[in-house]
């Protein structure tokens, strides 16, 4: 067995990396000077936002042939300006800490799952930017394990390590750790990958703290059962509280949201299952104290929940809903978020209001400074109105978190951004 094979089989820790110039960095901080963590949660397949973050009602000019709804108006949960459809019901206990961005315009045409997910994840529609947690880590100080994730992460040329959440959970049980350390010390480093691992293992206080934090999540892991995302969240909690990482990403993929057919009931159930996972992750973070402070990890973590696009409002001939790039929604959550509200909006154009005779669900422009919603696409021609697009979402989040504008490259921070997303 060669050196690299030994490292991979012994720890399985790293998915891919470039060596960190400073292996043990100071954490990202909030305005209070306390750590500010970031977690990207991705619901793959494309969600029906009318069932969750952007619920609608029928009116005098809209019926089931314009927008197919599976709930009554009174079933929409409302808190201040926030509205949640039935699939997002598990989020109700966190309402005051939720901020929904509605009317996110993805594109003028369907680019498919991969390109759309990359756009909402990176803020760059040309595939020229890394995943947002990577970019935040590169633009702010980060921990020695970079980001923790259960999936691949686009790094491009960013010198940020990508660590497997599942393998991190196995780290506390790694057999013969002393022998592993001895092997590292007796072998000459031959790559950035090896030197990064050595830097982590050589810092015994950090390793001891990480293993202790992993053990502290054991009861939560044992109670998780098959609830998607919980095990991965435990890895993030251990990494954050031991300060070996400050950013993470979890993909939620159970069930089928890409309901081009047989949409009724099934999409709602699957999406609700994924929101249940999100709620369980929030609960875990709320129930975990931030080490050294009298607040929870949730109080100092910003969560961003995304999917690649919305779905068309009416059922197609196969009783399904297709990809809809004309609008989308994003959820921000956490103790640092200025929550209990929604920003931006969308509209349903009835089949009688479109040239094609096909109803459309589209984003509406807004004034980024005042939050005023434009009444039509034409309003976007005015100087003070803009469409909320993925690059503006990413830039707004990054700017609100206080990234270094000289180092952040995913989207321009000089262009209009939403203010007031975070508490001052």
Coordinates of C-alpha atoms in Angstrom, one line a residue:
X1 CA 0.0 0.0 0.0
X2 CA 1.5 3.4 -1.0
X3 CA 1.3 6.5 1.1
X4 CA -1.8 8.0 -0.6
X5 CA -3.7 4.7 -0.4
X6 CA -2.9 4.5 3.3
X7 CA -4.2 8.0 4.0
X8 CA -7.4 7.4 2.0
X9 CA -8.1 4.0 3.6
X10 CA -7.2 5.2 7.1
X11 CA -9.2 8.3 7.3
X12 CA -11.2 8.8 4.0
X13 CA -11.3 12.3 5.2
X14 CA -10.7 14.6 2.2
X15 CA -12.6 14.7 -1.0
X16 CA -10.1 17.0 -2.6
X17 CA -8.0 20.0 -1.6
X18 CA -5.3 22.5 -2.2
X19 CA -2.9 23.1 0.6
X20 CA -4.0 25.9 3.1
X21 CA -1.5 28.6 3.5
X22 CA -2.6 29.0 7.1
X23 CA -3.9 25.6 8.5
X24 CA -5.4 26.9 11.7
X25 CA -7.1 30.2 10.9
X26 CA -9.2 32.6 13.0
X27 CA -13.0 32.1 12.4
X28 CA -15.4 34.3 10.4
X29 CA -17.0 36.7 12.8
X30 CA -20.4 38.4 13.1
X31 CA -20.7 42.1 14.0
X32 CA -20.6 41.1 17.6
X33 CA -17.2 39.6 17.1
X34 CA -18.4 36.1 17.5
X35 CA -18.1 33.2 15.0
X36 CA -20.4 33.4 11.9
X37 CA -20.9 30.0 10.3
X38 CA -22.5 29.3 6.9
X39 CA -24.4 26.2 5.6
X40 CA -25.7 25.8 2.1
X41 CA -28.6 23.3 1.9
X42 CA -29.6 22.2 -1.6
X43 CA -32.9 20.4 -2.5
X44 CA -32.1 18.9 -5.8
X45 CA -34.7 18.3 -8.6
X46 CA -36.5 21.6 -8.7
X47 CA -39.2 22.4 -6.1
X48 CA -42.8 23.7 -6.5
X49 CA -42.5 26.9 -4.6
X50 CA -46.3 27.4 -4.5
X51 CA -46.3 24.4 -2.1
X52 CA -43.7 26.0 0.2
X53 CA -42.0 29.3 0.1
X54 CA -44.2 31.2 -2.3
X55 CA -47.8 30.0 -1.8
X56 CA -50.6 31.4 -3.9
X57 CA -54.4 31.6 -3.8
X58 CA -57.0 31.6 -6.6
X59 CA -58.8 34.9 -7.3
X60 CA -61.4 36.3 -9.8
X61 CA -58.9 35.8 -12.7
X62 CA -57.2 32.6 -11.6
X63 CA -58.4 29.0 -11.2
X64 CA -57.0 25.5 -11.1
X65 CA -56.2 25.6 -14.8
X66 CA -54.0 28.6 -14.2
X67 CA -52.3 27.5 -11.0
X68 CA -52.9 24.0 -9.6
X69 CA -53.1 24.3 -5.8
X70 CA -53.6 21.4 -3.3
X71 CA -54.6 23.6 -0.3
X72 CA -57.1 26.1 0.8
X73 CA -56.1 29.7 1.6
X74 CA -56.6 29.2 5.3
X75 CA -54.0 26.4 5.2
X76 CA -51.2 28.9 4.4
X77 CA -49.2 29.7 7.5
X78 CA -48.5 33.4 8.0
X79 CA -46.2 35.2 10.3
X80 CA -45.7 38.9 9.8
X81 CA -44.9 39.1 6.1
X82 CA -43.8 35.5 5.9
X83 CA -46.0 32.9 4.2
X84 CA -45.5 29.2 4.0
X85 CA -47.3 26.6 2.0
X86 CA -48.2 23.1 3.4
X87 CA -45.0 21.3 2.4
X88 CA -43.0 23.9 4.5
X89 CA -45.2 23.3 7.6
X90 CA -42.2 21.8 9.5
X91 CA -40.6 25.2 9.5
X92 CA -43.3 26.9 11.5
X93 CA -41.4 26.8 14.8
X94 CA -38.6 28.8 13.3
X95 CA -40.8 31.5 11.6
X96 CA -39.2 34.5 13.3
X97 CA -35.8 33.4 12.2
X98 CA -36.7 32.8 8.5
X99 CA -36.2 35.2 5.6
X100 CA -37.7 34.2 2.2
X101 CA -36.5 35.7 -1.0
X102 CA -39.2 35.3 -3.6
X103 CA -39.2 36.2 -7.3
X104 CA -35.7 35.0 -8.1
X105 CA -35.4 35.1 -11.9
X106 CA -33.3 32.2 -13.0
X107 CA -33.3 32.6 -16.8
X108 CA -35.4 33.4 -19.8
X109 CA -35.3 29.7 -20.8
X110 CA -34.8 26.3 -19.2
X111 CA -31.1 25.4 -18.9
X112 CA -31.7 22.1 -17.2
X113 CA -30.9 20.8 -13.8
X114 CA -27.1 21.0 -13.7
X115 CA -26.6 24.5 -15.1
X116 CA -29.5 25.9 -13.0
X117 CA -28.3 24.3 -9.8
X118 CA -24.8 25.6 -10.4
X119 CA -26.2 29.2 -11.0
X120 CA -28.2 29.3 -7.8
X121 CA -25.3 27.7 -5.9
X122 CA -22.5 29.9 -7.2
X123 CA -24.2 33.1 -8.5
X124 CA -22.4 32.7 -11.8
X125 CA -24.3 31.5 -14.8
X126 CA -21.2 30.6 -16.8
X127 CA -19.7 28.0 -14.5
X128 CA -16.8 30.3 -13.6
X129 CA -17.3 30.5 -9.8
X130 CA -16.9 28.0 -7.0
X131 CA -19.7 26.8 -4.8
X132 CA -20.8 29.6 -2.4
X133 CA -19.4 28.0 0.8
X134 CA -16.1 27.6 -0.9
X135 CA -16.1 31.2 -2.1
X136 CA -17.1 32.5 1.4
X137 CA -14.3 30.4 2.9
X138 CA -11.8 31.8 0.4
X139 CA -13.0 35.4 1.0
X140 CA -13.1 35.1 4.8
X141 CA -10.8 33.3 7.2
X142 CA -11.5 29.6 7.4
X143 CA -10.7 26.4 9.3
X144 CA -8.1 23.7 8.5
X145 CA -10.8 21.3 7.1
X146 CA -12.2 23.9 4.7
X147 CA -15.8 23.1 4.1
X148 CA -17.7 20.0 5.3
X149 CA -20.0 18.4 2.8
X150 CA -21.8 15.3 1.7
X151 CA -21.4 16.0 -2.0
X152 CA -19.0 17.4 -4.5
X153 CA -18.1 21.0 -4.3
X154 CA -16.8 23.2 -7.1
X155 CA -13.5 24.7 -6.0
X156 CA -11.9 25.9 -9.3
X157 CA -8.7 27.6 -8.2
X158 CA -9.8 28.4 -4.7
X159 CA -7.3 27.0 -2.1
X160 CA -10.0 25.5 0.2
X161 CA -10.1 22.0 1.4
X162 CA -13.3 19.9 0.9
X163 CA -13.9 17.4 3.6
X164 CA -16.4 14.5 3.5
X165 CA -19.0 14.8 6.3
X166 CA -19.4 11.0 6.5
X167 CA -15.7 10.4 6.8
X168 CA -15.4 13.1 9.4
X169 CA -17.9 11.2 11.5
X170 CA -15.8 8.1 11.2
X171 CA -12.7 10.0 12.3
X172 CA -13.3 9.5 16.1
X173 CA -13.3 5.7 15.5
X174 CA -10.3 5.6 13.3
X175 CA -8.2 2.6 14.4
X176 CA -4.6 2.9 15.4
X177 CA -4.5 6.7 15.3
X178 CA -1.1 6.6 17.0
X179 CA 0.3 4.3 14.2
X180 CA -1.3 6.6 11.6
X181 CA 0.5 9.6 13.1
X182 CA 3.7 7.7 13.3
X183 CA 3.4 6.8 9.6
X184 CA 3.0 10.4 8.7
X185 CA 6.0 11.4 10.7
X186 CA 8.2 8.7 9.1
X187 CA 7.2 9.5 5.6
X188 CA 8.2 12.5 3.5
X189 CA 5.4 14.7 2.3
X190 CA 5.0 14.5 -1.4
X191 CA 2.0 16.6 -2.1
X192 CA -0.1 19.5 -0.9
X193 CA -2.8 16.9 0.1
X194 CA -0.4 15.1 2.4
X195 CA 0.9 18.3 4.0
X196 CA -2.6 19.4 4.7
X197 CA -3.4 16.2 6.5
X198 CA -0.1 16.4 8.4
X199 CA -0.9 19.9 9.6
X200 CA -4.2 18.8 11.0
X201 CA -3.0 15.6 12.7
X202 CA 0.1 17.3 14.1
X203 CA -2.1 19.8 16.1
X204 CA -3.1 17.5 18.9
X205 CA -5.2 20.0 20.9
X206 CA -7.3 20.6 17.8
X207 CA -7.6 16.9 17.0
X208 CA -8.6 16.1 20.6
X209 CA -11.2 18.9 20.6
X210 CA -12.6 17.6 17.3
X211 CA -12.9 14.0 18.5
X212 CA -14.6 15.2 21.7
X213 CA -17.1 17.2 19.7
X214 CA -17.8 14.2 17.4
X215 CA -18.5 12.1 20.5
X216 CA -20.8 14.8 21.8
X217 CA -23.1 14.3 18.7
X218 CA -23.3 10.5 19.3
X219 CA -26.8 10.5 20.9
X220 CA -28.2 12.7 18.1
X221 CA -26.8 10.4 15.5
X222 CA -28.2 7.3 17.2
X223 CA -31.6 9.0 17.3
X224 CA -31.5 10.1 13.7
X225 CA -32.6 6.8 12.1
X226 CA -32.9 7.3 8.4
X227 CA -33.8 11.1 8.6
X228 CA -31.8 12.6 5.7
X229 CA -29.3 15.3 6.6
X230 CA -29.1 14.7 10.3
X231 CA -25.8 12.7 10.3
X232 CA -24.2 15.3 8.0
X233 CA -25.5 18.1 10.3
X234 CA -23.8 16.3 13.3
X235 CA -20.5 16.4 11.3
X236 CA -21.0 20.2 10.8
X237 CA -21.8 20.8 14.4
X238 CA -18.6 19.0 15.6
X239 CA -16.5 20.8 13.0
X240 CA -17.9 24.2 13.9
X241 CA -17.7 23.8 17.6
X242 CA -14.1 22.6 17.4
X243 CA -13.4 25.4 14.9
X244 CA -11.8 23.2 12.2
X245 CA -14.4 24.5 9.7
X246 CA -16.8 27.4 9.5
X247 CA -18.7 26.5 6.3
X248 CA -20.6 23.5 5.1
X249 CA -23.0 22.1 2.5
X250 CA -25.6 19.4 2.6
X251 CA -27.5 18.1 -0.4
X252 CA -31.0 16.7 0.3
X253 CA -32.0 14.2 -2.4
X254 CA -34.4 11.7 -1.0
X255 CA -37.5 11.1 -3.1
X256 CA -38.4 12.6 -6.5
X257 CA -39.2 16.3 -6.9
X258 CA -38.8 16.3 -10.6
X259 CA -42.5 15.6 -11.1
X260 CA -43.1 16.0 -14.9
X261 CA -46.0 13.6 -14.3
X262 CA -48.2 12.5 -11.5
X263 CA -47.4 15.6 -9.5
X264 CA -50.5 15.8 -7.2
X265 CA -49.8 14.7 -3.7
X266 CA -46.5 13.1 -4.4
X267 CA -44.4 16.3 -4.9
X268 CA -46.0 17.8 -1.8
X269 CA -45.1 14.7 0.3
X270 CA -41.5 14.5 -0.9
X271 CA -40.9 18.2 -0.5
X272 CA -42.4 18.1 3.0
X273 CA -40.0 15.3 3.8
X274 CA -37.1 17.4 2.8
X275 CA -38.3 20.4 4.8
X276 CA -38.7 18.0 7.7
X277 CA -35.0 17.3 7.3
X278 CA -34.2 21.0 7.2
X279 CA -36.2 21.5 10.4
X280 CA -34.4 18.7 12.1
X281 CA -31.1 20.3 11.2
X282 CA -32.2 23.6 12.5
X283 CA -33.4 21.9 15.8
X284 CA -30.0 20.2 16.2
X285 CA -28.2 23.5 15.8
X286 CA -30.6 25.2 18.2
X287 CA -30.1 22.5 20.8
X288 CA -26.3 22.7 20.6
X289 CA -24.5 25.4 22.6
X290 CA -21.8 27.4 20.9
X291 CA -18.7 26.5 22.8
X292 CA -17.6 29.4 25.0
X293 CA -20.8 31.4 24.6
X294 CA -24.2 31.4 26.2
X295 CA -25.9 31.0 22.8
X296 CA -26.6 28.2 20.4
X297 CA -24.9 27.3 17.2
X298 CA -28.1 28.2 15.4
X299 CA -27.7 31.8 16.7
X300 CA -24.4 32.1 14.8
X301 CA -25.1 30.1 11.7
X302 CA -26.6 31.4 8.5
X303 CA -28.4 28.7 6.5
X304 CA -29.2 29.2 2.8
X305 CA -31.7 26.7 1.3
X306 CA -32.0 26.5 -2.5
X307 CA -33.2 24.4 -5.4
X308 CA -32.5 24.8 -9.1
X309 CA -35.8 26.3 -10.2
X310 CA -39.5 26.4 -9.5
X311 CA -42.1 24.5 -11.4
X312 CA -44.8 25.5 -13.9
X313 CA -48.1 26.6 -12.3
X314 CA -50.6 24.4 -14.2
X315 CA -50.6 20.7 -14.7
X316 CA -49.4 19.4 -18.1
X317 CA -51.0 16.6 -20.1
X318 CA -49.3 14.0 -17.9
X319 CA -50.7 15.6 -14.7
X320 CA -47.2 16.9 -13.9
X321 CA -45.4 20.2 -13.5
X322 CA -42.4 21.1 -15.6
X323 CA -39.2 23.2 -15.0
X324 CA -39.9 26.9 -14.5
X325 CA -36.9 29.2 -14.8
X326 CA -39.0 32.4 -14.6
X327 CA -39.0 32.4 -10.8
X328 CA -37.5 30.7 -7.9
X329 CA -37.2 31.2 -4.1
X330 CA -34.4 31.1 -1.6
X331 CA -34.7 30.6 2.2
X332 CA -32.2 32.2 4.6
X333 CA -32.4 31.2 8.2
X334 CA -30.5 31.5 11.5
X335 CA -30.1 33.7 14.5
X336 CA -28.2 36.4 12.6
X337 CA -30.9 36.7 9.9
X338 CA -33.4 39.5 10.0
X339 CA -36.3 37.1 9.9
X340 CA -40.0 36.7 10.0
X341 CA -40.5 38.2 6.6
X342 CA -40.3 37.7 2.8
X343 CA -38.5 39.9 0.3
X344 CA -39.5 40.0 -3.4
X345 CA -42.5 38.6 -5.1
X346 CA -43.8 36.7 -8.1
X347 CA -47.0 36.7 -10.1
X348 CA -49.2 34.1 -11.8
X349 CA -50.3 35.2 -15.3
X350 CA -53.5 33.4 -16.3
X351 CA -53.9 31.5 -19.5
X352 CA -56.0 34.4 -20.8
X353 CA -53.3 36.9 -20.1
X354 CA -50.5 35.3 -22.2
X355 CA -50.1 35.2 -25.9
X356 CA -49.5 31.5 -25.9
X357 CA -52.6 30.7 -23.8
X358 CA -50.3 29.0 -21.3
X359 CA -50.3 30.3 -17.7
X360 CA -46.9 31.5 -16.4
X361 CA -45.4 32.0 -12.9
X362 CA -42.9 34.8 -13.2
X363 CA -40.7 36.9 -10.9
X364 CA -41.5 40.6 -10.4
X365 CA -38.9 43.3 -10.2
X366 CA -38.2 45.2 -7.0
X367 CA -36.5 48.3 -5.7
X368 CA -33.5 46.8 -3.8
X369 CA -33.3 49.8 -1.5
X370 CA -37.0 50.1 -0.4
X371 CA -38.2 46.6 -1.1
X372 CA -41.1 48.0 -3.2
X373 CA -42.4 45.4 -5.7
X374 CA -42.9 46.3 -9.3
X375 CA -46.3 45.5 -10.8
X376 CA -45.0 44.1 -14.1
X377 CA -42.0 43.2 -16.1
X378 CA -42.1 46.7 -17.7
X379 CA -41.3 48.3 -14.4
X380 CA -37.8 46.7 -14.6
X381 CA -36.9 49.4 -17.2
X382 CA -36.9 52.0 -14.5
X383 CA -33.5 52.7 -13.0
X384 CA -34.5 51.9 -9.4
X385 CA -36.0 48.5 -10.2
X386 CA -34.1 45.3 -10.8
X387 CA -34.9 41.6 -11.0
X388 CA -33.5 39.5 -8.2
X389 CA -31.3 37.0 -9.9
X390 CA -29.0 34.4 -8.4
X391 CA -25.9 36.6 -8.7
X392 CA -27.7 39.3 -6.8
X393 CA -28.8 36.8 -4.1
X394 CA -25.2 35.5 -3.7
X395 CA -23.8 39.0 -3.6
X396 CA -26.4 40.1 -1.1
X397 CA -25.7 37.2 1.2
X398 CA -21.9 37.6 0.9
X399 CA -22.0 41.3 1.5
X400 CA -24.3 40.9 4.5
X401 CA -21.9 38.4 6.0
X402 CA -19.0 40.8 5.6
X403 CA -16.8 39.0 3.0
X404 CA -13.7 40.8 1.8
X405 CA -14.9 42.5 -1.4
X406 CA -11.4 42.4 -2.8
X407 CA -11.3 38.6 -2.6
X408 CA -14.9 37.7 -3.4
X409 CA -15.2 36.9 -7.1
X410 CA -18.4 35.0 -7.6
X411 CA -20.6 38.1 -8.2
X412 CA -20.0 41.8 -8.2
X413 CA -20.5 43.4 -4.8
X414 CA -20.6 46.8 -6.5
X415 CA -23.9 46.0 -8.3
X416 CA -27.2 46.5 -6.5
X417 CA -27.7 44.2 -3.5
X418 CA -30.4 43.7 -0.9
X419 CA -29.7 45.4 2.4
X420 CA -31.0 44.5 5.8
X421 CA -30.9 40.7 5.4
X422 CA -28.9 40.4 8.6
X423 CA -29.2 41.9 12.0
X424 CA -26.9 44.8 12.6

